[in-house]
Amino acid sequence: MRRGSLVQLVALGVVIGAASTVVALLVPWLPPNASEERDGIDLVFWFTTAICIGIFALVGAVILYSVVKFRVRPDDDSDGPPIHGHTGIEIVWTAVPAILVTAISAISGIVLVQNDRADAGHLNVKVTARQFAWSFSYPQAGDLTSAQLRLPVGRSVELHLQALDVIHSFWVPEFGQKQDALPGQDTKLVITPTKIGTYPVICTELCGLGHALMRTSAIVMKPAAFQAWLKKQQQALKAPPGQAGKAVFASNGCASCHTLKAAAATGKIGPDLDKLPAYAKQAGKPLEDFVKESIVDPNAYVQPGFPKGVMPAFATLPKDQLDSLVKFLIGSSKGSK
Ligand code: CUA
């Protein structure tokens, strides 16, 4: 290869590499960083991106150079020269990617092991995934359940994930790391939130019809506000059944899909719960049985006009909470007629 060609190739590679680097650095591709674990995940991300830019510059330079230099004349219909491979180049293009991919797995492995270490005195939260809802419970607060993940800022938390039906995957983009929730197996994810704020919780495993709806929020609060919230929730659950039902309605995320005036809920995905007595009549079932069945086994009867298989089955709701919820729903839907 002539020296002039090599200089041209290198120059092309530098231009393409510089342009790609500018695009990578100037566009804010990643969401804001809100956890300690996110630093490691970003490191792996940028390490991989740097490798990609290098390969892209090399391939782009060779292609552009070839297109310009070896272009045939418009009237040249002859075949290209017969070439039979080149053992040296083949060894290089097998060995280099093998080394790069090994480096990416090594750095990922180190980051995952580091991210897996929770500080002493960490908080534990049980995460339950079901088609198609998340729920979070706090063993240190009598298994209090919430439809949103509330966390105190600056304290590491160990999430213990479980799936009740199929595989789901927990992800808060601002926290970085993803973790699958599997049926019959506990998985663990450590998060140390660093910024107060509200972030989306997303299911990133295609888990069925309602996969796209399987979202909630992670709310990172000041430690004192978090403790106050825990206390308030525990008191709400101890209230008389009619009012306790309202807390159960809120903590299980019913409002994200249903309308119910008594709870100031305006969801439009599922049936309007102010119309429960009419729906029960239509289904030909006694009101109380109908409401209970619709919570525990929602696919037994789906109100016409609404999507089938989308409502999560709340079969594991403790009996006292289920009774409070049914009482609350019947009371408020009758009242709003
Ligand atoms: Cu759960 Cu997708």
Coordinates of N, CA and C and ligand atoms in Angstrom, one line a residue, residues 129-134 165-169 202-208 210-212 214, ligand 1:
A129 N -44.1 -8.3 41.0 CA -44.5 -8.0 39.7 C -45.6 -9.0 39.3
R130 N -46.7 -8.5 38.7 CA -47.7 -9.4 38.2 C -48.3 -8.7 36.9
Q131 N -49.0 -9.5 36.1 CA -49.6 -9.0 34.9 C -50.8 -8.1 35.4
F132 N -50.8 -6.8 35.3 CA -49.7 -5.9 34.8 C -49.6 -4.8 35.8
A133 N -49.0 -5.1 36.9 CA -48.8 -4.0 37.9 C -47.6 -4.3 38.8
W134 N -47.1 -3.3 39.4 CA -46.0 -3.4 40.4 C -46.6 -3.2 41.8
D165 N -46.5 -14.4 38.0 CA -47.0 -15.2 36.8 C -45.9 -15.4 35.8
V166 N -45.5 -14.4 35.0 CA -44.5 -14.6 34.0 C -43.3 -13.7 34.3
I167 N -42.3 -13.7 33.4 CA -41.1 -12.9 33.7 C -41.4 -11.4 33.4
H168 N -41.1 -10.6 34.4 CA -41.1 -9.1 34.2 C -39.7 -8.6 34.4
S169 N -39.5 -7.3 34.2 CA -38.2 -6.7 34.4 C -38.3 -5.3 35.0
I202 N -40.5 1.1 35.0 CA -40.9 0.6 33.7 C -40.7 -0.9 33.7
C203 N -41.6 -1.7 33.1 CA -41.4 -3.1 32.9 C -40.7 -3.3 31.6
T204 N -39.5 -3.9 31.5 CA -38.8 -4.0 30.3 C -38.7 -5.4 29.8
E205 N -39.7 -6.2 30.1 CA -39.8 -7.6 29.6 C -41.2 -7.7 29.0
L206 N -41.3 -8.0 27.7 CA -42.6 -8.2 27.1 C -43.4 -9.3 27.8
C207 N -44.4 -8.9 28.6 CA -45.0 -9.9 29.5 C -46.5 -10.1 29.2
G208 N -47.0 -9.6 28.1 CA -48.4 -9.8 27.8 C -49.0 -8.6 27.3
G210 N -50.9 -6.3 28.6 CA -50.8 -5.0 29.3 C -49.4 -4.5 29.6
H211 N -48.4 -5.1 28.9 CA -47.0 -4.8 29.2 C -46.7 -3.3 29.2
A212 N -47.3 -2.6 28.1 CA -47.0 -1.2 28.0 C -47.6 -0.4 29.1
M214 N -47.6 -1.4 32.3 CA -47.1 -1.8 33.5 C -46.0 -0.8 34.0
Ligands
CUA1 CU1 -44.4 -6.8 33.0 CU2 -43.8 -6.2 30.8

